[in-house]
Every structure is written in structure tokens, then in C-alpha cells.
């Protein structure tokens, strides 16, 4: 029973981490990671330049995660996206399993250890995706274990730990640039040990042994930090890592990226709640001694997280063992007052039940499942199929996330086609990021920029919130695809004239931060459009009807302008459809003569639908043309068969002939 009480919280914790990790693959960065790994394996080395883009093909590409990319490519070849999702989950399980062990080594009971780490998992769950930073989570926990060992051991054992740290940091640096935190955390731990040494001197003046030990630990940690700083550069990019890290400092000023922003209460409430709970636990834990050796590395990670939300998961995981120590101290104080409530195995049972409930809750509510394959919901697959069908990929603008999938797309990615841009941020110059990061670009500026890059088509996703949708001048670019949340434009070039003539949508777009993207119908046909005026008005009416959701005055006006053109300007089926629809509207408004003219026009162009024939018979009746109305009802009867409509038509015809 005692063994089960110790193991059950760990099992429940790992189950929670697995539940948060085993989700359909929806991480857009993984696509270019797989493609980069495939290229590295094919070329037996890093390309070193931006092969994937037609905008800056010779710009240096600093690849700080090549080992992750090679692994992702190998796993994808082995078992597709499910294999990568499973591998990611294994890494996260290892990180939280090691963190649990670290807590136990620090004297924490299993229940508070599992609870603190579960809270950290919930805070960082949005980072449980198929990206290289999962190895930074694992590396940070491994580093905390190494710090404890370097403090507790001396001589050759400490030297072996230091060597292992350096080797681990070198591997970590080839998986993710987040390895730069290794020397930082080691240096902070060394500084903390030095502070603890001075504290030991102040409180234990009759004995210098604790102070001497703390001083030796401080020196070991400092030397290991220096060695780890060297190990960070043991990668193919070497000191290029500094350029990579510097970009992450300057890029937010050029091109806002969500993961580089500071945490906010509105977007990240779990981070603030965890931080508040951690601070409260420090005071509620009482007089148990807080060592700066353990606290300063946590403080360093918290400061990184305060500056950039991308470090929030790392900070939560690094802080969780200290949080667990505080919870254990709080539990000890509570046990002295309420021994029955805190007696074993009540804490373990309570925490296990809580975590099992968190795992089972989504499944019971029907929010779990969905497999671990590719999640296609955010991919503009219909738009990509359209541009592939019409040969628009060669010099096509695309957004960051879409560019990642376009590189990877089986049968259509690199090297068949290069992209405008993709999420490999270091592979593009600052001026390019500055252009894409601006919100005040005019259509003239944007057209000039696209001319400079030789862009002749564009695929934009997230159209409802994407300001760039509004930057395409309809006099220069025709909108030819508008479905779901994707838009496709093509330049008004002779080779695209047939596509534009058959597919152009008479719309442009406006954007405001408050309202997002709004569709604006183009009543005036652009001068270079090959679409005839009558067809333009017909399409304009269709668009307005979709936007208005009803037969609004502007819809009717557009359709009437389309029909006012010369005969046979519209396709026969379109002319018949419009005439029949407007005829029904006129009939409903009591304008029988106008309705009859329109319905006769629809009939003359091949519309013998029952609705059209019925409306025509009613219009003739309303005009008092009994003989013609009876003949019209005969047509309805002939086509209606044995339906109730045929019965009513016979009754109407009989009354007309009386």
C-alpha cells in the first residue's frame, strides 16, 4: 500500500502529460522541419543558405535545430505524423518523470510533487507541440539534477557530472537554441551557492564547514557554467548561434510574433495564477530554509518568461520543484494541526484522483480523441488545390504558416516549388521582416514590393484577421478564389486572362484592427478585367446576396443591370436563372407585367423548371389573360405528374375555363 501511494501520483501525472501531448498534429513549423531534415539527409550537411525561398535564395540560413529536423524527417519516414507525436510525448514524459524524481531527491512527498508538476504541465500545455523546444524542457530539468549533484559531490564524481553536463549541453545545442540557458542557469546556481556560503558564515560562526562546502560548490558551478558556455557553440553553426539569438531580441521590433510577446492576463491567465500561487506558497511555507542555489535559476527563467511568453512553460517546469518543496512544508505545518486529514495515504489518494479526473474529464465530455495524425483544419487545402490546378505556384506570395506546409506538401513542395516566405525567421533579412511586420502599408507600396519580388499570384490564409488581404490592388490583382478563410489573387497578366475571365470575383477588402477584414463589392469593373460588364454585374449580385443574406435593393439593382445588357451577353443558363429569380421577386411585389416579361425571358433561354412555369401561370392569371393562363397551367400539369401541385394546377385551370 505504501509503494502504491508513492507510485500512484507519478502514474497519474504522466497520464495527464500524455493526455495533453497525444493530440492531432497541428504544429505548422513541423512541416518545414521535416523538409529541412530531408534536405540535410540528402545533402549530408546543412545547406547554409535559404534554398526554400525565391525571395532570398542566397541569404544565410542559421539552422540551430538541425538534429531535431533530422530526427523528425526520420520519424516521418518511419511512421508519419503519429510517430512524431508519440516521440514528442516520450520526450515530455521523460522531462516530467525526471522532474518528479528531482522533487523526491529534494525531500518532497509524492503527492505535492505530482500536484506541482501537474500545474506546471497545465500552464505549459500550449507548448506541448512538435517543435525543438521540447528538448529544452528536458534539458532544463536535467540541468537542475546536475546542479544538485554538483553541490552534493566533490572530486572525481563532481568532475564526471561536469563532463556529462557539457556533453549534454552540446547535444542540446544541436537540438534547440534554448541550450543558451544552460550556462545561465549554472551561473545563477553558482551565484546562489556563493550567497548561501555567506549566509552559512553569518549563521554558523562557530563552524566554517558548511561555508567551505558552499564555497566549493560555487566554484564548481562557475567552472561548469564556463564549460557549458563553450559547449553551446559545439554545433555546425558555431558562433552563428549569437546571430540567431540576437534576431530574437530585435525581431519583435520589426515583425510582431505572438510567441515573442510578453505574457498578458487576457491571453495567459494560467501563467499569472501559477505565479501568484508560487509567491503565496513561499510565505505560507513558514521558516523552512530557501537556498539561493535552487532559487536563482528559477528566478532567471521567470525573468525570461516575463519578457517572452515562449519561456513560460520552461519557467513553470523549473519552478515546479521549488513549488513542491513549499507545498511539502505547508503540508507539514497542516499535519501538525490536522494530523488526521494529512495522514498517509490521504494526500496521495486526493492528488491521484484529481489528476485522473483531469485526464478523464475531456474524454467523458467528448473533447478527447481525434487521433494523433495530421490535423488539417487550419490548412487552406482547397485553396492550395486551386493554385496547383491552375499553375499558380511558381511566383506566389504566401503567409508564414502556409509557407511551411507548401514546402512540405507531398508532390508539390520543394524542390518543385519555392515559397515566398516560411517560418524560418533567421533565413530572411531584417528589411523583409520590417516589410511584413508593418501595418500601415499602402496598396501602392505593397504592389511595388511584390513587383520587386516578381510575385504574380498570392494565397492568403486566416483572411478574416489578416491585414494583408486588403493590400492587393484590384486594378493590378484579380481575386479568383474566396472560400472558407482563404483568398487567392492573380496579377492581371495575359497568361492569366482566361482564368480571370472565368473566375474573377468582384470584390476587394478593407481591414481595421477593431473589425478585422471586411469584403467590399467592386461595383466598377477594373479597367483591365476581361470579364464582360453584364457578367460582372451578375457576379456582383451573387456576392452581394451572399453578404446581405437577402434580396436587398443593391442585389436587385446588380441583377437588373446584368439583364439590361444586350441579349446573349450572359450565358443562357445564367440569364435564365436571373430572369426567373427576378420574375419571382416582381410577382411577389404585385408587378405581374414585369414578372411575366422576365419569366418569358427565362423560358426562352431554356428554363422549364416547375417553379418558373407556375409563376408564369400565376402572372398570366393576374393580368386577366385566362386562355394563356390555362395553357400555362397545362404545362405545369404535364411536368408535375401526380404531385399536389398538379392537383392545384388542374383546379386553377378548371376555374379559368368555366
XYZ file of C-alpha atoms in Angstrom:
658
model
C 0.000 0.000 0.000
C 2.827 2.380 0.857
C 4.515 1.663 -2.505
C 1.232 2.237 -4.354
C 0.707 5.539 -2.528
C 4.143 6.674 -3.763
C 3.746 5.457 -7.339
C 0.103 6.363 -7.998
C 0.701 10.162 -8.101
C 3.543 9.657 -10.602
C 1.383 7.459 -12.840
C -1.446 9.994 -12.715
C 0.969 12.834 -13.513
C 2.395 11.009 -16.531
C -1.130 10.150 -17.683
C -2.001 13.856 -17.592
C 1.120 14.798 -19.559
C 0.326 12.098 -22.115
C -3.269 13.307 -22.431
C -2.041 16.863 -23.073
C 0.505 15.612 -25.622
C -1.240 12.896 -27.641
C -3.248 15.227 -29.854
C -3.624 15.567 -33.646
C -0.543 17.204 -35.156
C -1.388 20.869 -35.773
C 2.044 22.498 -35.458
C 2.756 24.368 -38.716
C 6.518 24.629 -38.031
C 6.900 20.869 -38.201
C 6.328 20.879 -41.958
C 9.445 22.901 -42.730
C 11.350 20.991 -40.043
C 10.647 17.725 -41.832
C 11.594 19.215 -45.200
C 14.818 20.673 -43.755
C 15.694 17.306 -42.215
C 15.092 15.565 -45.529
C 17.401 18.030 -47.283
C 20.121 17.585 -44.650
C 19.942 13.812 -45.053
C 20.013 14.126 -48.843
C 22.915 16.588 -48.946
C 24.748 15.055 -45.955
C 25.135 18.505 -44.447
C 23.444 21.802 -43.672
C 22.671 23.901 -46.775
C 23.751 27.093 -45.053
C 21.540 29.297 -47.243
C 17.857 29.836 -47.873
C 17.186 27.189 -50.505
C 13.457 27.128 -49.892
C 12.524 30.690 -50.900
C 12.529 32.532 -54.225
C 12.723 35.896 -52.439
C 16.145 35.456 -50.793
C 17.640 32.184 -52.080
C 21.215 33.161 -51.168
C 20.578 34.617 -47.729
C 22.395 32.700 -44.927
C 20.180 30.234 -43.095
C 21.282 29.707 -39.490
C 19.819 26.319 -38.594
C 20.023 25.898 -34.825
C 17.851 22.759 -34.657
C 19.301 20.540 -37.377
C 19.436 17.437 -35.191
C 15.750 17.778 -34.314
C 14.959 18.182 -38.015
C 16.891 15.077 -38.993
C 15.090 13.130 -36.279
C 11.707 14.475 -37.395
C 12.409 13.506 -41.007
C 13.492 10.012 -39.963
C 10.433 9.527 -37.774
C 8.130 10.787 -40.514
C 9.648 8.294 -42.949
C 9.183 5.573 -40.348
C 5.605 6.220 -39.249
C 4.307 9.565 -40.482
C 2.906 12.179 -38.122
C 1.758 9.671 -35.478
C 5.367 8.569 -34.991
C 6.449 12.172 -34.375
C 3.587 12.823 -31.949
C 4.485 9.690 -29.984
C 8.171 10.657 -29.903
C 7.271 14.151 -28.667
C 5.152 12.619 -25.920
C 8.017 10.360 -24.847
C 10.321 13.388 -24.509
C 7.748 15.250 -22.404
C 7.104 12.195 -20.249
C 10.855 11.925 -19.671
C 11.034 15.614 -18.687
C 8.212 15.360 -16.145
C 9.361 11.966 -14.895
C 12.837 13.369 -14.203
C 11.285 16.424 -12.557
C 9.283 14.121 -10.261
C 12.478 12.263 -9.340
C 14.188 15.604 -8.675
C 11.390 16.544 -6.302
C 11.764 13.277 -4.399
C 15.540 13.828 -4.146
C 14.838 17.217 -2.583
C 12.699 15.606 0.103
C 9.310 16.309 -1.436
C 6.477 13.855 -0.855
C 4.957 12.214 -3.981
C 1.595 13.973 -3.696
C 2.843 17.590 -3.679
C 5.450 16.702 -6.311
C 2.799 15.351 -8.679
C 0.457 18.266 -7.951
C 3.100 20.962 -8.557
C 4.257 19.334 -11.785
C 0.676 18.846 -12.966
C 0.071 22.568 -12.500
C 3.245 23.274 -14.493
C 2.033 20.930 -17.238
C -1.285 22.743 -17.424
C 0.474 26.125 -17.620
C 2.780 24.943 -20.402
C 0.317 22.751 -22.304
C 0.225 25.048 -25.343
C 3.942 24.392 -25.811
C 3.461 20.637 -25.876
C 3.818 20.653 -29.640
C 6.131 19.085 -32.197
C 8.897 21.676 -32.013
C 12.532 21.582 -30.860
C 11.844 23.432 -27.600
C 10.527 20.225 -26.016
C 14.181 19.248 -25.662
C 14.812 22.487 -23.788
C 12.168 21.392 -21.269
C 14.003 18.091 -20.853
C 17.387 19.829 -20.795
C 16.333 22.301 -18.102
C 15.201 19.502 -15.783
C 18.389 17.562 -16.437
C 20.361 20.684 -15.602
C 18.569 21.073 -12.248
C 19.500 17.480 -11.408
C 23.106 18.182 -12.397
C 23.194 21.318 -10.233
C 22.067 19.327 -7.216
C 24.755 16.718 -7.919
C 27.468 19.352 -8.351
C 26.501 20.855 -4.996
C 26.416 17.495 -3.209
C 29.504 15.789 -4.682
C 33.202 16.527 -4.812
C 36.336 15.289 -6.511
C 36.121 12.887 -9.445
C 32.378 12.394 -9.097
C 31.814 16.111 -9.483
C 34.182 16.168 -12.452
C 32.228 13.361 -14.140
C 28.999 15.263 -13.566
C 30.536 18.390 -15.096
C 31.704 16.446 -18.161
C 28.253 14.893 -18.538
C 26.731 18.369 -18.334
C 28.975 19.638 -21.117
C 28.205 16.671 -23.354
C 24.502 17.039 -22.669
C 24.597 20.764 -23.392
C 26.391 20.126 -26.699
C 23.694 17.661 -27.761
C 21.010 20.030 -26.527
C 22.514 22.891 -28.569
C 22.203 20.833 -31.745
C 18.560 20.125 -30.960
C 17.448 23.622 -29.938
C 18.990 27.045 -29.431
C 17.340 27.113 -25.996
C 20.546 25.476 -24.780
C 21.833 29.017 -24.174
C 20.026 28.894 -20.809
C 22.368 26.132 -19.587
C 25.349 28.352 -18.720
C 22.911 30.997 -17.438
C 21.234 28.599 -15.003
C 24.574 27.143 -13.914
C 25.982 30.620 -13.320
C 22.880 31.595 -11.340
C 23.194 28.433 -9.250
C 26.877 29.257 -8.666
C 25.965 32.774 -7.574
C 23.290 31.321 -5.320
C 25.805 28.947 -3.755
C 28.110 31.893 -3.102
C 25.226 33.736 -1.351
C 24.415 30.588 0.633
C 28.110 30.411 1.642
C 27.967 33.902 3.101
C 24.721 33.036 4.864
C 26.347 29.970 6.359
C 29.192 32.122 7.668
C 26.766 34.533 9.275
C 24.643 31.883 10.964
C 27.346 29.350 11.854
C 30.268 31.399 13.098
C 31.485 28.538 15.291
C 31.969 26.221 12.281
C 33.236 27.017 8.797
C 32.479 23.572 7.284
C 29.099 24.431 5.716
C 30.529 27.652 4.337
C 33.530 25.852 2.861
C 31.265 23.307 1.169
C 29.069 26.039 -0.254
C 32.122 27.914 -1.486
C 33.483 24.817 -3.243
C 30.087 24.191 -4.822
C 30.008 27.781 -6.040
C 33.367 27.331 -7.771
C 32.341 24.002 -9.335
C 29.158 25.505 -10.675
C 31.007 28.544 -12.034
C 33.596 26.411 -13.854
C 30.861 24.150 -15.211
C 28.979 27.225 -16.418
C 32.057 28.358 -18.340
C 32.487 24.907 -19.872
C 28.793 24.771 -20.771
C 29.117 28.178 -22.442
C 31.782 26.673 -24.687
C 29.683 23.545 -25.317
C 26.774 25.663 -26.538
C 28.837 26.538 -29.621
C 29.697 22.916 -30.437
C 27.331 22.927 -33.403
C 27.676 23.294 -37.193
C 26.627 26.951 -36.920
C 29.151 27.697 -34.157
C 29.046 31.356 -33.174
C 26.181 31.810 -35.621
C 24.102 30.996 -32.547
C 24.759 34.536 -31.323
C 23.239 35.942 -34.512
C 20.285 33.621 -34.097
C 19.693 34.737 -30.501
C 20.191 38.397 -31.378
C 17.482 38.102 -34.034
C 15.039 37.013 -31.342
C 15.815 40.228 -29.477
C 15.402 42.514 -32.491
C 12.669 40.726 -34.428
C 9.735 41.772 -32.166
C 10.523 45.371 -33.096
C 10.438 44.538 -36.820
C 7.757 41.915 -37.112
C 5.480 41.081 -34.172
C 5.422 37.348 -33.460
C 2.964 36.033 -30.907
C 5.379 33.755 -29.069
C 7.847 36.617 -28.549
C 5.334 38.863 -26.782
C 5.220 39.436 -23.032
C 2.588 37.489 -21.071
C -0.750 39.197 -20.526
C -3.600 38.371 -18.173
C -6.072 38.267 -21.045
C -4.084 35.744 -23.108
C -2.195 33.839 -20.410
C -4.241 33.706 -17.183
C -2.783 30.323 -16.161
C 0.725 31.821 -16.075
C -0.352 34.576 -13.693
C -2.337 32.219 -11.478
C 0.651 29.881 -11.201
C 2.953 32.809 -10.410
C 0.602 34.072 -7.688
C 0.266 30.585 -6.181
C 4.049 30.191 -6.180
C 4.565 33.513 -4.353
C 1.867 32.665 -1.801
C 3.494 29.277 -1.194
C 6.799 30.982 -0.367
C 5.181 32.860 2.504
C 2.845 30.066 3.605
C 5.667 27.530 3.835
C 6.977 29.100 7.019
C 10.606 29.149 8.080
C 11.952 26.275 6.037
C 15.232 27.378 4.527
C 15.134 28.545 0.902
C 18.545 28.098 -0.710
C 19.584 30.630 -3.292
C 21.326 27.835 -5.151
C 17.897 26.477 -6.031
C 16.076 29.806 -6.215
C 18.264 31.898 -8.540
C 17.970 29.556 -11.569
C 14.208 29.715 -11.138
C 14.366 33.500 -10.975
C 16.397 33.594 -14.195
C 13.790 31.512 -16.043
C 10.983 33.653 -14.643
C 12.679 36.807 -15.935
C 12.947 35.236 -19.390
C 9.259 34.317 -19.243
C 8.316 37.836 -18.197
C 9.984 39.124 -21.350
C 8.725 36.412 -23.719
C 5.785 34.049 -23.353
C 7.713 31.342 -25.183
C 9.656 30.709 -21.930
C 6.543 30.374 -19.761
C 6.435 26.578 -19.996
C 10.165 26.354 -19.166
C 9.771 28.701 -16.212
C 6.793 26.767 -14.851
C 8.617 23.450 -15.100
C 11.806 24.801 -13.499
C 9.801 26.453 -10.709
C 7.634 23.390 -10.030
C 10.197 21.501 -7.870
C 10.625 24.574 -5.664
C 6.835 24.960 -5.560
C 6.622 21.309 -4.500
C 9.123 21.938 -1.681
C 6.932 24.788 -0.468
C 3.818 22.605 -0.661
C 5.555 19.901 1.364
C 6.447 22.441 4.050
C 2.860 23.719 4.047
C 1.649 20.127 4.359
C 3.948 19.564 7.331
C 2.527 22.620 9.088
C -1.014 21.481 8.304
C -0.172 17.995 9.576
C 0.838 19.389 12.935
C -2.601 20.983 13.286
C -4.820 18.413 11.493
C -2.931 15.111 11.595
C -5.963 13.044 10.571
C -6.570 14.984 7.351
C -2.953 14.832 6.209
C -2.147 11.271 7.258
C -0.996 8.841 4.561
C -2.348 7.885 2.108
C -4.928 10.707 2.006
C -2.721 13.264 0.128
C -1.657 10.698 -2.482
C -5.216 9.473 -2.999
C -6.523 13.035 -3.298
C -3.897 14.174 -5.798
C -4.193 10.974 -7.829
C -7.963 11.323 -8.006
C -7.634 14.975 -9.060
C -5.190 14.191 -11.867
C -7.173 11.188 -13.053
C -10.222 13.451 -13.203
C -8.283 15.952 -15.318
C -7.315 13.146 -17.693
C -10.746 11.563 -17.890
C -12.734 14.824 -17.953
C -12.131 15.706 -21.616
C -12.809 12.123 -22.674
C -16.096 11.990 -20.756
C -17.127 15.381 -22.161
C -16.381 14.198 -25.681
C -13.462 16.586 -26.208
C -10.769 13.932 -26.287
C -9.738 11.562 -29.006
C -9.314 12.658 -32.595
C -6.259 10.531 -33.228
C -2.648 11.632 -33.484
C -2.400 12.095 -37.235
C -2.329 15.356 -39.164
C -4.905 17.962 -38.145
C -5.910 19.630 -41.429
C -8.453 22.088 -40.006
C -6.092 25.079 -40.172
C -4.655 24.223 -43.589
C -6.125 26.011 -46.652
C -6.192 22.769 -48.606
C -8.946 23.804 -51.026
C -7.037 26.985 -51.909
C -3.802 25.036 -52.343
C -5.601 22.580 -54.628
C -6.896 25.556 -56.640
C -3.468 27.145 -57.138
C -1.990 23.755 -58.038
C -4.754 23.081 -60.568
C -4.210 26.431 -62.277
C -0.401 26.515 -62.120
C -0.058 29.498 -59.778
C 2.768 28.239 -57.540
C 5.885 29.492 -59.358
C 5.993 33.081 -58.004
C 3.227 33.022 -55.433
C 3.006 35.129 -52.291
C 2.086 33.152 -49.179
C 1.858 33.751 -45.432
C 4.387 32.365 -42.939
C 2.422 29.349 -41.701
C 1.134 28.420 -45.152
C 4.682 28.591 -46.499
C 5.732 25.838 -44.121
C 3.122 23.439 -45.491
C 3.777 24.493 -49.096
C 7.423 23.466 -48.667
C 6.395 20.100 -47.323
C 3.320 19.363 -49.465
C 3.757 15.890 -50.975
C 4.080 16.177 -54.736
C 4.075 19.971 -54.779
C 6.626 21.189 -52.260
C 10.321 21.925 -52.521
C 12.206 21.425 -54.841
C 9.309 21.535 -57.324
C 8.346 24.950 -55.967
C 9.913 27.530 -53.692
C 7.911 29.778 -51.407
C 7.668 33.489 -50.760
C 8.304 33.108 -47.025
C 8.168 30.419 -44.344
C 8.622 30.383 -40.540
C 12.432 30.018 -40.681
C 12.831 33.538 -39.337
C 16.680 33.709 -39.470
C 16.592 32.824 -43.185
C 15.262 36.263 -44.159
C 16.860 39.722 -43.766
C 15.631 42.362 -41.312
C 14.279 44.580 -44.121
C 11.999 41.752 -45.220
C 10.698 41.258 -41.674
C 10.194 45.014 -41.399
C 8.002 44.991 -44.524
C 5.927 42.042 -43.348
C 5.632 43.491 -39.866
C 4.216 46.840 -40.937
C 0.521 47.509 -40.502
C 0.475 50.810 -42.414
C 1.494 49.599 -45.874
C -0.383 51.281 -48.719
C -1.534 49.377 -51.770
C 0.960 51.284 -53.888
C 3.858 50.338 -51.601
C 2.717 46.727 -51.445
C 2.357 46.455 -55.229
C 5.840 47.914 -55.673
C 7.270 45.413 -53.174
C 5.554 42.494 -54.907
C 6.856 43.764 -58.263
C 10.352 43.684 -56.799
C 9.962 40.056 -55.756
C 8.373 39.063 -59.071
C 5.140 37.950 -57.410
C 2.334 37.145 -59.868
C -0.108 35.311 -57.579
C -0.977 35.183 -53.896
C -2.556 32.757 -51.444
C -3.611 34.255 -48.132
C -4.956 32.331 -45.157
C -6.718 33.486 -41.972
C -8.390 36.048 -44.222
C -10.739 37.287 -41.510
C -7.878 38.644 -39.386
C -5.104 39.033 -41.970
C -4.474 42.717 -42.799
C -2.507 41.807 -45.939
C -5.723 40.650 -47.597
C -6.631 44.328 -48.014
C -3.332 45.319 -49.656
C -3.932 43.770 -53.103
C -4.979 46.496 -55.536
C -7.889 45.211 -57.673
C -6.577 47.215 -60.615
C -3.409 45.110 -60.516
C -4.562 41.796 -58.982
C -7.790 39.890 -59.564
C -9.464 37.926 -56.773
C -10.125 34.456 -58.212
C -10.757 32.315 -55.118
C -12.758 33.074 -52.000
C -13.705 30.084 -49.873
C -13.676 29.461 -46.148
C -10.808 31.537 -44.723
C -8.539 31.660 -47.784
C -8.176 34.071 -50.695
C -6.259 33.745 -53.985
C -5.232 36.674 -56.190
C -3.513 36.680 -59.593
C -1.779 39.507 -61.396
C -3.602 40.825 -64.441
C -1.243 39.244 -66.961
C -2.188 37.933 -70.424
C -1.469 34.328 -69.452
C -3.956 34.573 -66.594
C -6.683 36.244 -68.663
C -8.718 33.032 -69.235
C -8.611 32.197 -65.518
C -9.616 35.743 -64.557
C -12.412 35.793 -67.126
C -13.904 32.604 -65.718
C -13.157 33.056 -62.005
C -12.765 36.721 -61.040
C -14.808 37.744 -58.004
C -15.848 41.443 -57.982
C -14.531 42.220 -54.515
C -11.765 43.938 -52.646
C -11.143 44.111 -48.905
C -10.654 46.576 -46.100
C -9.115 45.908 -42.688
C -9.287 47.530 -39.270
C -7.857 46.153 -36.022
C -11.255 46.519 -34.371
C -13.397 44.828 -37.025
C -10.907 42.657 -38.918
C -11.329 42.101 -42.647
C -14.443 43.319 -44.449
C -15.444 42.395 -48.001
C -16.169 45.385 -50.220
C -18.030 44.689 -53.505
C -16.490 46.346 -56.570
C -19.356 47.955 -58.435
C -16.997 49.461 -61.002
C -15.226 46.830 -63.077
C -11.416 47.297 -63.098
C -10.226 48.595 -66.461
C -8.005 45.583 -67.155
C -10.582 42.947 -66.246
C -11.556 40.661 -69.159
C -14.970 39.986 -67.587
C -17.870 41.468 -69.639
C -19.921 44.157 -67.899
C -23.077 42.031 -67.803
C -21.217 39.096 -66.235
C -19.508 41.450 -63.795
C -22.899 42.689 -62.611
C -24.210 39.144 -62.343
C -21.262 38.116 -60.175
C -21.616 41.317 -58.199
C -25.224 40.443 -57.436
C -24.231 36.935 -56.319
C -21.586 38.373 -53.990
C -23.944 40.969 -52.538
C -26.626 38.354 -51.972
C -24.085 36.265 -50.040
C -23.025 39.279 -47.966
C -26.532 40.611 -47.335
C -28.225 37.243 -46.932
C -31.338 38.557 -48.671
C -32.661 40.141 -51.853
C -31.520 43.612 -50.847
C -32.009 46.631 -53.147
C -28.361 46.548 -54.224
C -28.644 42.861 -55.119
C -31.692 43.508 -57.280
C -30.026 46.504 -58.904
C -26.942 44.490 -59.841
C -29.010 41.659 -61.342
C -31.158 44.131 -63.264
C -28.032 45.768 -64.694
C -26.798 42.340 -65.742
C -30.051 41.616 -67.591
C -30.171 45.092 -69.109
C -27.212 44.235 -71.347
C -27.622 43.059 -74.898
C -29.218 39.683 -75.455
C -26.873 36.689 -75.207
C -24.289 38.714 -73.223
C -24.767 36.316 -70.317
C -24.608 32.573 -70.653
C -28.051 31.192 -71.424
C -28.338 29.292 -68.155
C -27.256 32.329 -66.105
C -29.661 34.626 -67.976
C -32.484 32.157 -67.404
C -31.639 31.846 -63.701
C -31.576 35.601 -63.132
C -34.721 36.248 -65.151
C -36.636 33.543 -63.281
C -35.459 34.791 -59.892
C -36.227 38.442 -60.618
C -39.559 37.401 -62.112
C -40.492 35.652 -58.868
C -39.476 38.775 -56.900
C -41.585 41.007 -59.174
C -44.566 38.655 -58.905
C -44.359 38.721 -55.128
C -44.300 42.517 -55.245
C -47.512 42.596 -57.288
C -45.861 43.636 -60.548
C -47.365 40.943 -62.736
C -46.489 42.538 -66.076
C -42.792 42.901 -65.156
C -42.817 39.378 -63.786
C -44.304 37.932 -66.968
C -41.692 39.597 -69.151
C -38.887 38.183 -67.006
C -40.425 34.721 -66.772
C -40.950 34.610 -70.548
C -37.273 35.532 -70.919
C -36.250 32.714 -68.591
C -38.442 30.258 -70.515
C -36.984 31.416 -73.821
C -33.489 30.594 -72.522
C -34.396 27.063 -71.575
C -35.805 27.371 -68.043
C -38.724 24.934 -67.786
C -38.459 24.424 -64.051
C -41.790 23.890 -62.311
C -41.330 26.999 -60.192
C -40.782 29.176 -63.244
C -43.762 27.684 -65.110
C -46.002 28.040 -62.056
C -45.024 31.677 -61.510
C -45.691 32.380 -65.215
C -49.179 30.857 -64.986
C -49.952 32.959 -61.892
C -48.676 36.126 -63.633
C -50.942 35.455 -66.645
C -53.910 34.920 -64.318
C -53.168 38.191 -62.541
C -53.169 40.018 -65.877
C -56.546 38.540 -66.795
C -55.265 36.501 -69.705
C -57.426 33.451 -68.994
C -56.759 31.498 -72.171
C -52.968 31.945 -71.929
C -53.071 31.161 -68.209
C -54.986 27.922 -68.850
C -52.370 26.891 -71.387
C -49.632 27.750 -68.875
C -51.325 25.585 -66.240
C -51.423 22.751 -68.789
C -47.619 22.984 -68.989
C -47.406 22.766 -65.206
C -49.738 19.750 -65.125
C -47.696 17.999 -67.797
C -44.492 18.341 -65.788
C -45.881 17.971 -62.256
C -47.080 14.358 -62.628
C -49.209 13.186 -59.680
C -47.911 15.764 -57.223
C -50.131 18.062 -55.115
C -49.008 20.889 -57.397
C -50.588 19.125 -60.372
C -53.855 18.811 -58.453
C -53.902 22.509 -57.628
C -52.996 23.343 -61.245
C -55.996 21.335 -62.532
C -58.256 23.190 -60.138
C -56.944 26.559 -61.330
C -57.268 25.561 -64.986
C -60.837 24.341 -64.438
C -61.854 27.663 -62.890
C -60.338 29.554 -65.802
C -62.385 27.534 -68.329
C -65.711 27.875 -66.580
